[in-house]
PDB file of C-alpha atoms and ligand atoms in Angstrom:
ATOM      1  CA  MET A 133       6.647  -9.676 -11.474  1.00 94.00           C
ATOM      2  CA  LEU A 134       5.476 -10.843  -8.046  1.00 96.00           C
ATOM      3  CA  GLU A 135       3.909 -14.187  -7.307  1.00 97.00           C
ATOM      4  CA  LEU A 136       2.877 -15.438  -3.923  1.00 98.00           C
ATOM      5  CA  ARG A 137       1.921 -19.038  -3.186  1.00 98.00           C
ATOM      6  CA  GLY A 138       0.470 -20.521  -0.018  1.00 98.00           C
ATOM      7  CA  LEU A 139       1.209 -17.691   2.414  1.00 98.00           C
ATOM      8  CA  LYS A 140       0.252 -18.681   5.955  1.00 98.00           C
ATOM      9  CA  LYS A 141       0.538 -16.732   9.159  1.00 98.00           C
ATOM     10  CA  SER A 142      -0.743 -17.359  12.668  1.00 98.00           C
ATOM     11  CA  PHE A 143      -0.489 -15.296  15.819  1.00 97.00           C
ATOM     12  CA  GLY A 144      -0.519 -17.949  18.531  1.00 96.00           C
ATOM     13  CA  GLN A 145      -3.668 -20.011  18.016  1.00 95.00           C
ATOM     14  CA  LEU A 146      -5.198 -17.518  15.636  1.00 96.00           C
ATOM     15  CA  GLU A 147      -4.647 -18.322  11.974  1.00 97.00           C
ATOM     16  CA  VAL A 148      -4.740 -14.924  10.283  1.00 98.00           C
ATOM     17  CA  LEU A 149      -3.674 -15.913   6.756  1.00 98.00           C
ATOM     18  CA  LYS A 150      -4.797 -19.331   5.566  1.00 98.00           C
ATOM     19  CA  GLY A 151      -2.879 -19.839   2.369  1.00 97.00           C
ATOM     20  CA  ILE A 152      -2.884 -16.750   0.175  1.00 98.00           C
ATOM     21  CA  ASP A 153      -2.057 -16.952  -3.535  1.00 97.00           C
ATOM     22  CA  LEU A 154      -1.531 -13.742  -5.423  1.00 97.00           C
ATOM     23  CA  GLN A 155      -0.003 -12.625  -8.670  1.00 96.00           C
ATOM     24  CA  VAL A 156       0.918  -9.048  -9.485  1.00 97.00           C
ATOM     25  CA  ASP A 157       2.089  -8.006 -12.928  1.00 97.00           C
ATOM     26  CA  LYS A 158       4.084  -4.922 -13.777  1.00 96.00           C
ATOM     27  CA  GLY A 159       1.806  -1.889 -13.909  1.00 96.00           C
ATOM     28  CA  ASP A 160      -0.974  -3.549 -11.914  1.00 97.00           C
ATOM     29  CA  VAL A 161      -2.787  -1.484  -9.323  1.00 97.00           C
ATOM     30  CA  VAL A 162      -4.356  -4.028  -7.011  1.00 98.00           C
ATOM     31  CA  ALA A 163      -6.883  -2.928  -4.412  1.00 97.00           C
ATOM     32  CA  ILE A 164      -7.243  -5.197  -1.395  1.00 97.00           C
ATOM     33  CA  LEU A 165     -10.656  -4.969   0.242  1.00 97.00           C
ATOM     34  CA  GLY A 166     -12.109  -6.672   3.254  1.00 96.00           C
ATOM     35  CA  ARG A 167     -13.573  -6.123   6.681  1.00 95.00           C
ATOM     36  CA  SER A 168     -11.532  -5.159   9.687  1.00 94.00           C
ATOM     37  CA  GLY A 169      -9.545  -8.140  10.931  1.00 96.00           C
ATOM     38  CA  SER A 170      -9.642 -10.045   7.637  1.00 97.00           C
ATOM     39  CA  GLY A 171      -5.825 -10.044   7.423  1.00 98.00           C
ATOM     40  CA  LYS A 172      -5.098  -7.266   4.924  1.00 98.00           C
ATOM     41  CA  THR A 173      -2.374  -5.513   6.911  1.00 97.00           C
ATOM     42  CA  THR A 174      -0.815  -8.821   7.890  1.00 98.00           C
ATOM     43  CA  LEU A 175      -0.658  -9.781   4.215  1.00 98.00           C
ATOM     44  CA  LEU A 176       1.232  -6.600   3.308  1.00 97.00           C
ATOM     45  CA  ARG A 177       3.516  -6.890   6.323  1.00 97.00           C
ATOM     46  CA  CYS A 178       4.384 -10.489   5.445  1.00 97.00           C
ATOM     47  CA  LEU A 179       5.030  -9.502   1.833  1.00 97.00           C
ATOM     48  CA  ASN A 180       7.544  -6.902   2.960  1.00 95.00           C
ATOM     49  CA  PHE A 181       8.969  -9.117   5.755  1.00 96.00           C
ATOM     50  CA  LEU A 182       7.870  -6.776   8.499  1.00 95.00           C
ATOM     51  CA  GLU A 183       6.212  -9.933   9.816  1.00 96.00           C
ATOM     52  CA  LYS A 184       7.636 -13.428   9.619  1.00 96.00           C
ATOM     53  CA  SER A 185       5.479 -15.841   7.625  1.00 98.00           C
ATOM     54  CA  ASP A 186       4.872 -19.427   8.712  1.00 98.00           C
ATOM     55  CA  ALA A 187       4.814 -20.739   5.140  1.00 98.00           C
ATOM     56  CA  GLY A 188       4.729 -19.472   1.599  1.00 98.00           C
ATOM     57  CA  THR A 189       6.795 -18.927  -1.512  1.00 98.00           C
ATOM     58  CA  LEU A 190       7.452 -15.495  -2.912  1.00 98.00           C
ATOM     59  CA  SER A 191       8.742 -15.098  -6.436  1.00 97.00           C
ATOM     60  CA  PHE A 192       9.988 -11.656  -7.342  1.00 96.00           C
ATOM     61  CA  ASP A 193      11.586 -10.823 -10.677  1.00 92.00           C
ATOM     62  CA  GLY A 194      12.035 -14.527 -11.391  1.00 90.00           C
ATOM     63  CA  GLU A 195      13.747 -15.397  -8.099  1.00 95.00           C
ATOM     64  CA  SER A 196      11.952 -17.586  -5.556  1.00 97.00           C
ATOM     65  CA  PHE A 197      12.137 -17.393  -1.784  1.00 97.00           C
ATOM     66  CA  ASP A 198      10.819 -19.582   1.009  1.00 98.00           C
ATOM     67  CA  MET A 199       9.151 -16.928   3.159  1.00 97.00           C
ATOM     68  CA  ALA A 200       9.460 -18.925   6.379  1.00 97.00           C
ATOM     69  CA  ARG A 201      13.213 -19.336   5.950  1.00 97.00           C
ATOM     70  CA  ILE A 202      14.383 -16.295   4.027  1.00 97.00           C
ATOM     71  CA  GLY A 203      17.591 -14.721   5.366  1.00 96.00           C
ATOM     72  CA  LYS A 204      18.437 -11.132   6.194  1.00 96.00           C
ATOM     73  CA  LYS A 205      20.448 -10.533   3.045  1.00 96.00           C
ATOM     74  CA  ASP A 206      17.653 -11.598   0.727  1.00 97.00           C
ATOM     75  CA  ILE A 207      15.177  -9.556   2.747  1.00 96.00           C
ATOM     76  CA  ALA A 208      17.372  -6.473   2.362  1.00 94.00           C
ATOM     77  CA  ARG A 209      17.759  -7.118  -1.353  1.00 93.00           C
ATOM     78  CA  LEU A 210      14.004  -7.504  -1.859  1.00 95.00           C
ATOM     79  CA  ARG A 211      13.188  -4.485   0.297  1.00 93.00           C
ATOM     80  CA  ALA A 212      15.457  -2.380  -1.876  1.00 92.00           C
ATOM     81  CA  LYS A 213      12.999  -3.013  -4.715  1.00 95.00           C
ATOM     82  CA  THR A 214       9.867  -2.197  -2.737  1.00 96.00           C
ATOM     83  CA  ALA A 215       8.443   0.614  -0.638  1.00 96.00           C
ATOM     84  CA  PHE A 216       5.769   0.798   2.020  1.00 96.00           C
ATOM     85  CA  VAL A 217       3.349   3.620   2.765  1.00 97.00           C
ATOM     86  CA  PHE A 218       1.753   3.330   6.200  1.00 95.00           C
ATOM     87  CA  GLN A 219      -1.585   4.479   7.498  1.00 94.00           C
ATOM     88  CA  ASN A 220       0.091   6.799  10.003  1.00 94.00           C
ATOM     89  CA  TYR A 221       2.814   8.087   7.645  1.00 95.00           C
ATOM     90  CA  ASN A 222       5.731   6.957   9.872  1.00 95.00           C
ATOM     91  CA  LEU A 223       7.727  10.116   9.236  1.00 97.00           C
ATOM     92  CA  PHE A 224      10.702  11.120  11.377  1.00 97.00           C
ATOM     93  CA  LEU A 225       9.231  13.909  13.501  1.00 97.00           C
ATOM     94  CA  ASN A 226      12.593  15.613  14.062  1.00 97.00           C
ATOM     95  CA  LYS A 227      13.368  15.813  10.357  1.00 98.00           C
ATOM     96  CA  THR A 228      12.041  18.149   7.694  1.00 98.00           C
ATOM     97  CA  ALA A 229       9.986  16.988   4.742  1.00 98.00           C
ATOM     98  CA  LEU A 230      13.077  16.996   2.539  1.00 98.00           C
ATOM     99  CA  GLN A 231      15.204  15.186   5.116  1.00 98.00           C
ATOM    100  CA  ASN A 232      12.502  12.538   5.474  1.00 98.00           C
ATOM    101  CA  VAL A 233      12.721  11.881   1.749  1.00 98.00           C
ATOM    102  CA  THR A 234      16.526  11.932   1.503  1.00 97.00           C
ATOM    103  CA  GLU A 235      17.302  10.005   4.697  1.00 95.00           C
ATOM    104  CA  GLY A 236      16.941   6.553   3.140  1.00 92.00           C
ATOM    105  CA  LEU A 237      18.941   7.544   0.088  1.00 95.00           C
ATOM    106  CA  VAL A 238      21.860   8.858   2.137  1.00 95.00           C
ATOM    107  CA  ILE A 239      21.898   6.253   4.906  1.00 91.00           C
ATOM    108  CA  ALA A 240      20.702   3.028   3.286  1.00 87.00           C
ATOM    109  CA  ARG A 241      21.779   3.705  -0.297  1.00 89.00           C
ATOM    110  CA  LYS A 242      24.971   5.620   0.573  1.00 92.00           C
ATOM    111  CA  MET A 243      24.103   8.263  -1.969  1.00 95.00           C
ATOM    112  CA  PRO A 244      26.080  11.550  -1.932  1.00 96.00           C
ATOM    113  CA  LYS A 245      24.065  14.173  -0.100  1.00 96.00           C
ATOM    114  CA  ASP A 246      23.700  16.665  -2.950  1.00 96.00           C
ATOM    115  CA  ARG A 247      22.452  13.951  -5.299  1.00 97.00           C
ATOM    116  CA  ALA A 248      19.939  12.806  -2.623  1.00 97.00           C
ATOM    117  CA  VAL A 249      18.733  16.392  -2.160  1.00 98.00           C
ATOM    118  CA  GLU A 250      18.254  16.739  -5.895  1.00 98.00           C
ATOM    119  CA  ILE A 251      16.111  13.586  -5.983  1.00 97.00           C
ATOM    120  CA  GLY A 252      14.304  14.582  -2.782  1.00 98.00           C
ATOM    121  CA  ARG A 253      13.298  17.937  -4.267  1.00 98.00           C
ATOM    122  CA  ARG A 254      12.095  16.276  -7.436  1.00 98.00           C
ATOM    123  CA  MET A 255       9.964  13.820  -5.444  1.00 97.00           C
ATOM    124  CA  LEU A 256       8.451  16.558  -3.277  1.00 98.00           C
ATOM    125  CA  GLU A 257       7.594  18.426  -6.451  1.00 97.00           C
ATOM    126  CA  ARG A 258       6.000  15.237  -7.791  1.00 96.00           C
ATOM    127  CA  VAL A 259       3.566  15.195  -4.859  1.00 96.00           C
ATOM    128  CA  GLY A 260       2.973  18.960  -4.972  1.00 96.00           C
ATOM    129  CA  LEU A 261       5.014  19.925  -1.903  1.00 97.00           C
ATOM    130  CA  SER A 262       7.946  21.909  -3.268  1.00 96.00           C
ATOM    131  CA  ASP A 263       7.057  24.815  -1.027  1.00 97.00           C
ATOM    132  CA  ARG A 264       7.116  22.677   2.118  1.00 98.00           C
ATOM    133  CA  GLU A 265      10.568  21.081   1.999  1.00 98.00           C
ATOM    134  CA  SER A 266      11.818  22.654   5.204  1.00 98.00           C
ATOM    135  CA  TYR A 267       8.647  22.064   7.210  1.00 98.00           C
ATOM    136  CA  TYR A 268       8.594  19.511  10.013  1.00 98.00           C
ATOM    137  CA  PRO A 269       5.800  16.906  10.149  1.00 98.00           C
ATOM    138  CA  SER A 270       4.100  18.784  13.010  1.00 97.00           C
ATOM    139  CA  GLN A 271       3.802  21.788  10.694  1.00 98.00           C
ATOM    140  CA  LEU A 272       2.130  19.774   7.942  1.00 97.00           C
ATOM    141  CA  SER A 273      -1.459  18.597   7.559  1.00 96.00           C
ATOM    142  CA  GLY A 274      -2.144  14.859   7.545  1.00 96.00           C
ATOM    143  CA  GLY A 275      -2.596  14.895   3.789  1.00 96.00           C
ATOM    144  CA  GLN A 276       0.713  16.708   3.342  1.00 97.00           C
ATOM    145  CA  GLN A 277       2.478  14.285   5.680  1.00 97.00           C
ATOM    146  CA  GLN A 278       1.146  11.350   3.719  1.00 97.00           C
ATOM    147  CA  ARG A 279       2.318  12.961   0.494  1.00 97.00           C
ATOM    148  CA  VAL A 280       5.804  13.332   2.017  1.00 98.00           C
ATOM    149  CA  ALA A 281       5.635   9.623   2.839  1.00 98.00           C
ATOM    150  CA  ILE A 282       4.707   8.899  -0.774  1.00 98.00           C
ATOM    151  CA  ALA A 283       7.595  11.085  -1.987  1.00 98.00           C
ATOM    152  CA  ARG A 284       9.888   9.081   0.281  1.00 97.00           C
ATOM    153  CA  ALA A 285       8.531   5.844  -1.161  1.00 97.00           C
ATOM    154  CA  LEU A 286       9.116   7.104  -4.708  1.00 97.00           C
ATOM    155  CA  ALA A 287      12.653   8.312  -4.021  1.00 96.00           C
ATOM    156  CA  THR A 288      14.143   4.841  -4.317  1.00 94.00           C
ATOM    157  CA  ASP A 289      12.256   4.178  -7.552  1.00 95.00           C
ATOM    158  CA  PRO A 290      10.731   0.939  -6.229  1.00 96.00           C
ATOM    159  CA  GLU A 291       9.321  -1.752  -8.497  1.00 97.00           C
ATOM    160  CA  ILE A 292       6.267  -2.063  -6.303  1.00 97.00           C
ATOM    161  CA  ILE A 293       4.738   0.134  -3.611  1.00 98.00           C
ATOM    162  CA  TYR A 294       2.608  -1.314  -0.813  1.00 98.00           C
ATOM    163  CA  PHE A 295       0.023   1.038   0.690  1.00 97.00           C
ATOM    164  CA  ASP A 296      -1.819   0.174   3.895  1.00 97.00           C
ATOM    165  CA  GLU A 297      -4.948   2.323   4.111  1.00 96.00           C
ATOM    166  CA  PRO A 298      -3.073   5.482   3.137  1.00 96.00           C
ATOM    167  CA  THR A 299      -6.067   7.776   3.592  1.00 95.00           C
ATOM    168  CA  SER A 300      -7.888   6.263   6.531  1.00 93.00           C
ATOM    169  CA  ALA A 301      -6.254   8.496   9.150  1.00 93.00           C
ATOM    170  CA  LEU A 302      -7.190  11.619   7.189  1.00 93.00           C
ATOM    171  CA  ASP A 303     -10.099  13.967   7.459  1.00 91.00           C
ATOM    172  CA  PRO A 304     -12.339  13.575   4.422  1.00 88.00           C
ATOM    173  CA  GLU A 305     -11.279  16.919   2.958  1.00 89.00           C
ATOM    174  CA  LEU A 306      -7.629  15.794   2.894  1.00 92.00           C
ATOM    175  CA  THR A 307      -8.297  12.382   1.413  1.00 94.00           C
ATOM    176  CA  GLY A 308      -8.705  13.701  -2.125  1.00 93.00           C
ATOM    177  CA  GLU A 309      -5.214  15.202  -2.404  1.00 94.00           C
ATOM    178  CA  VAL A 310      -3.594  11.898  -1.457  1.00 95.00           C
ATOM    179  CA  LEU A 311      -5.865   9.882  -3.722  1.00 95.00           C
ATOM    180  CA  SER A 312      -5.130  12.171  -6.627  1.00 94.00           C
ATOM    181  CA  VAL A 313      -1.367  11.653  -6.176  1.00 96.00           C
ATOM    182  CA  MET A 314      -2.011   7.900  -6.087  1.00 96.00           C
ATOM    183  CA  ARG A 315      -4.152   8.120  -9.175  1.00 95.00           C
ATOM    184  CA  SER A 316      -1.327   9.909 -11.007  1.00 96.00           C
ATOM    185  CA  LEU A 317       1.104   7.173  -9.951  1.00 96.00           C
ATOM    186  CA  ALA A 318      -1.284   4.588 -11.342  1.00 96.00           C
ATOM    187  CA  GLU A 319      -1.504   6.535 -14.588  1.00 95.00           C
ATOM    188  CA  GLU A 320       2.270   6.583 -14.976  1.00 95.00           C
ATOM    189  CA  GLY A 321       2.296   2.804 -14.688  1.00 96.00           C
ATOM    190  CA  ARG A 322       3.541   2.297 -11.138  1.00 97.00           C
ATOM    191  CA  THR A 323       2.889  -1.138  -9.696  1.00 98.00           C
ATOM    192  CA  MET A 324       0.904  -0.775  -6.492  1.00 98.00           C
ATOM    193  CA  LEU A 325      -0.772  -3.019  -3.950  1.00 98.00           C
ATOM    194  CA  VAL A 326      -3.243  -0.915  -1.980  1.00 97.00           C
ATOM    195  CA  VAL A 327      -5.262  -1.875   1.068  1.00 97.00           C
ATOM    196  CA  THR A 328      -8.112   0.587   1.019  1.00 95.00           C
ATOM    197  CA  HIS A 329     -11.646   1.352   2.050  1.00 92.00           C
ATOM    198  CA  GLU A 330     -11.931   3.931  -0.726  1.00 92.00           C
ATOM    199  CA  MET A 331     -14.383   2.277  -3.063  1.00 92.00           C
ATOM    200  CA  GLY A 332     -13.960   4.991  -5.700  1.00 91.00           C
ATOM    201  CA  PHE A 333     -10.249   4.259  -5.857  1.00 93.00           C
ATOM    202  CA  ALA A 334     -10.790   0.502  -5.945  1.00 94.00           C
ATOM    203  CA  ARG A 335     -13.362   0.758  -8.655  1.00 92.00           C
ATOM    204  CA  HIS A 336     -11.940   3.433 -10.922  1.00 91.00           C
ATOM    205  CA  VAL A 337      -8.173   3.577 -10.340  1.00 93.00           C
ATOM    206  CA  SER A 338      -7.140   0.023  -9.548  1.00 96.00           C
ATOM    207  CA  ASN A 339      -7.317  -2.460 -12.391  1.00 96.00           C
ATOM    208  CA  ARG A 340      -7.665  -5.461 -10.090  1.00 97.00           C
ATOM    209  CA  VAL A 341      -9.491  -6.106  -6.854  1.00 97.00           C
ATOM    210  CA  ILE A 342      -8.974  -8.715  -4.184  1.00 97.00           C
ATOM    211  CA  PHE A 343     -11.606  -9.279  -1.557  1.00 97.00           C
ATOM    212  CA  MET A 344     -10.425 -10.947   1.661  1.00 97.00           C
ATOM    213  CA  GLU A 345     -12.379 -12.529   4.464  1.00 96.00           C
ATOM    214  CA  GLU A 346     -11.030 -14.351   7.512  1.00 96.00           C
ATOM    215  CA  GLY A 347      -7.570 -14.829   6.105  1.00 97.00           C
ATOM    216  CA  GLU A 348      -8.595 -16.011   2.676  1.00 97.00           C
ATOM    217  CA  ILE A 349      -9.069 -14.453  -0.720  1.00 97.00           C
ATOM    218  CA  VAL A 350     -12.753 -14.890  -1.399  1.00 96.00           C
ATOM    219  CA  GLU A 351     -12.781 -13.198  -4.769  1.00 96.00           C
ATOM    220  CA  ALA A 352     -10.217 -11.734  -7.148  1.00 96.00           C
ATOM    221  CA  GLY A 353     -10.650 -10.273 -10.566  1.00 96.00           C
ATOM    222  CA  ASP A 354     -10.549  -7.165 -12.671  1.00 96.00           C
ATOM    223  CA  SER A 355     -12.095  -4.206 -10.881  1.00 95.00           C
ATOM    224  CA  ARG A 356     -14.977  -3.829 -13.220  1.00 93.00           C
ATOM    225  CA  SER A 357     -16.220  -7.372 -12.949  1.00 93.00           C
ATOM    226  CA  VAL A 358     -15.762  -7.584  -9.193  1.00 94.00           C
ATOM    227  CA  PHE A 359     -17.836  -4.425  -8.718  1.00 93.00           C
ATOM    228  CA  GLU A 360     -20.411  -5.037 -11.400  1.00 93.00           C
ATOM    229  CA  GLN A 361     -20.780  -8.812 -11.268  1.00 93.00           C
ATOM    230  CA  PRO A 362     -19.242 -10.224  -8.109  1.00 94.00           C
ATOM    231  CA  ARG A 363     -19.260 -13.996  -8.295  1.00 95.00           C
ATOM    232  CA  GLN A 364     -19.350 -14.691  -4.582  1.00 94.00           C
ATOM    233  CA  GLU A 365     -22.294 -13.954  -2.335  1.00 95.00           C
ATOM    234  CA  ARG A 366     -19.870 -12.807   0.390  1.00 94.00           C
ATOM    235  CA  THR A 367     -18.466 -10.149  -1.955  1.00 95.00           C
ATOM    236  CA  ARG A 368     -21.965  -8.973  -2.831  1.00 94.00           C
ATOM    237  CA  VAL A 369     -22.863  -8.620   0.835  1.00 93.00           C
ATOM    238  CA  PHE A 370     -19.657  -6.700   1.554  1.00 93.00           C
ATOM    239  CA  LEU A 371     -20.144  -4.278  -1.334  1.00 92.00           C
ATOM    240  CA  ARG A 372     -23.791  -3.759  -0.505  1.00 90.00           C
ATOM    241  CA  ASN A 373     -22.910  -2.903   3.102  1.00 89.00           C
ATOM    242  CA  VAL A 374     -20.140  -0.528   2.075  1.00 85.00           C
ATOM    243  CA  TYR A 375     -22.367   1.337  -0.334  1.00 79.00           C
ATOM    244  CA  GLN A 376     -25.233   1.522   2.150  1.00 79.00           C
ATOM    245  CA  HIS A 377     -22.784   2.942   4.657  1.00 75.00           C
ATOM    246  CA  LEU A 378     -21.612   5.533   2.134  1.00 72.00           C
ATOM    247  CA  GLU A 379     -25.132   6.533   1.226  1.00 67.00           C
ATOM    248  CA  THR A 380     -26.264   6.979   4.785  1.00 66.00           C
ATOM    249  CA  ASN A 381     -23.140   8.589   6.251  1.00 60.00           C
ATOM    250  CA  GLU A 382     -21.445  10.795   3.720  1.00 54.00           C
ATOM    251  CA  ALA A 383     -21.673  12.300   0.309  1.00 51.00           C
ATOM    252  CA  PRO A 384     -19.907  10.419  -2.489  1.00 52.00           C
ATOM    253  CA  SER A 385     -16.227  11.387  -2.713  1.00 52.00           C
ATOM    254  CA  PRO A 386     -14.950  13.146  -5.824  1.00 50.00           C
ATOM    255  CA  GLU A 387     -12.944   9.988  -6.548  1.00 49.00           C
ATOM    256  CA  GLY A 388     -16.084   7.922  -6.678  1.00 43.00           C
TER     257      GLY A 388
HETATM  258  N1  ATP B 525       0.889  -8.706  16.210  1.00 81.91           N
HETATM  259  C1  ATP B 525      -0.269  -9.350  16.365  1.00 81.91           C
HETATM  260  N2  ATP B 525      -0.468 -10.208  17.388  1.00 81.91           N
HETATM  261  C2  ATP B 525      -1.620 -10.897  17.532  1.00 81.91           C
HETATM  262  N3  ATP B 525      -2.673 -10.794  16.686  1.00 81.91           N
HETATM  263  C3  ATP B 525      -2.548  -9.960  15.643  1.00 81.91           C
HETATM  264  C4  ATP B 525      -1.347  -9.198  15.419  1.00 81.91           C
HETATM  265  N4  ATP B 525      -1.523  -8.452  14.301  1.00 81.91           N
HETATM  266  C5  ATP B 525      -2.756  -8.737  13.853  1.00 81.91           C
HETATM  267  N5  ATP B 525      -3.378  -9.645  14.657  1.00 81.91           N
HETATM  268  C6  ATP B 525      -4.731 -10.188  14.442  1.00 81.91           C
HETATM  269  O1  ATP B 525      -4.793 -10.699  13.131  1.00 81.91           O
HETATM  270  C7  ATP B 525      -6.073 -10.445  12.536  1.00 81.91           C
HETATM  271  C8  ATP B 525      -5.869  -9.711  11.234  1.00 81.91           C
HETATM  272  O2  ATP B 525      -5.334  -8.438  11.506  1.00 81.91           O
HETATM  273  P1  ATP B 525      -4.981  -7.401  10.354  1.00 81.91           P
HETATM  274  O3  ATP B 525      -4.384  -6.216  11.025  1.00 81.91           O
HETATM  275  O4  ATP B 525      -4.175  -8.067   9.309  1.00 81.91           O
HETATM  276  O5  ATP B 525      -6.429  -7.072   9.787  1.00 81.91           O
HETATM  277  P2  ATP B 525      -6.882  -5.965   8.736  1.00 81.91           P
HETATM  278  O6  ATP B 525      -7.648  -6.679   7.680  1.00 81.91           O
HETATM  279  O7  ATP B 525      -5.723  -5.160   8.320  1.00 81.91           O
HETATM  280  O8  ATP B 525      -7.912  -5.079   9.589  1.00 81.91           O
HETATM  281  P3  ATP B 525      -8.202  -3.481   9.568  1.00 81.91           P
HETATM  282  O9  ATP B 525      -9.117  -3.248   8.391  1.00 81.91           O
HETATM  283  O10 ATP B 525      -8.881  -3.224  10.855  1.00 81.91           O
HETATM  284  O11 ATP B 525      -6.884  -2.777   9.442  1.00 81.91           O
HETATM  285  C9  ATP B 525      -6.860  -9.682  13.580  1.00 81.91           C
HETATM  286  O12 ATP B 525      -7.705 -10.597  14.221  1.00 81.91           O
HETATM  287  C10 ATP B 525      -5.809  -9.141  14.511  1.00 81.91           C
HETATM  288  O13 ATP B 525      -6.320  -9.013  15.802  1.00 81.91           O
HETATM  289 MG1   MG B 526      -5.210  -3.163   8.555  1.00 81.91          MG
END
């Protein structure tokens, strides 16, 4: 469904992505792991053209695009098939939960308002927030705000959803409700690319794992083998450190 070849990106002298290859099939849930600064967010932003790539070819649904030269029209067409969930939710603060979900449908998709509201309500129900449709973001917890953002992502029925650390701004007690919505999306066969530090999610919900370091993919494989038998020493060190950190700092999450 999605194939990326040779993605490169520098910020000035700093080469942040050094030639990333990636294939995502329909129904894949791919967890992207790696230390801070390894290029995970930049990878997602380049994939969704929030950042301009220096080189790379993106094939989506059989069409190929030169990422360094792609035009606005193709970007708009590709974005219509994707959705992005940000770490900090990116909700409109002056709009209600329902309006946040319907906004894109009415404005970008030119959908009649009553049809958009119908879809918006269905999506809020999907993430367990039917009773909060007229609340503003400031009246919602972080976990609820992120679930509104997920409802908004689902509203356009995207072929793939990119998540950039969707739970890392949340207090631990709110992380579970967002992860359980994401788990249910995985179970219904949604294609997702998820940057995460949630090892339970990466291990038990995603079917594939990518481990990045300094702008390169060090290891990629099915979740089970990456966690149980990592091939690269650098992956082993990373996983060992993460698990030590978990053991010393917090109790295992219900997802793990
Ligand atoms: N707009 C920018 N201008 C200059 N440098 C940037 C920019 N965005 C990212 N970088 C640099 O690129 C590198 C990769 O950043 P990126 O945000 O992709 O890392 P990350 O893996 O998502 O890290 P984290 O886990 O902390 O979110 C970092 O060294 C960062 O400082
Ligand atoms: Mg990041």
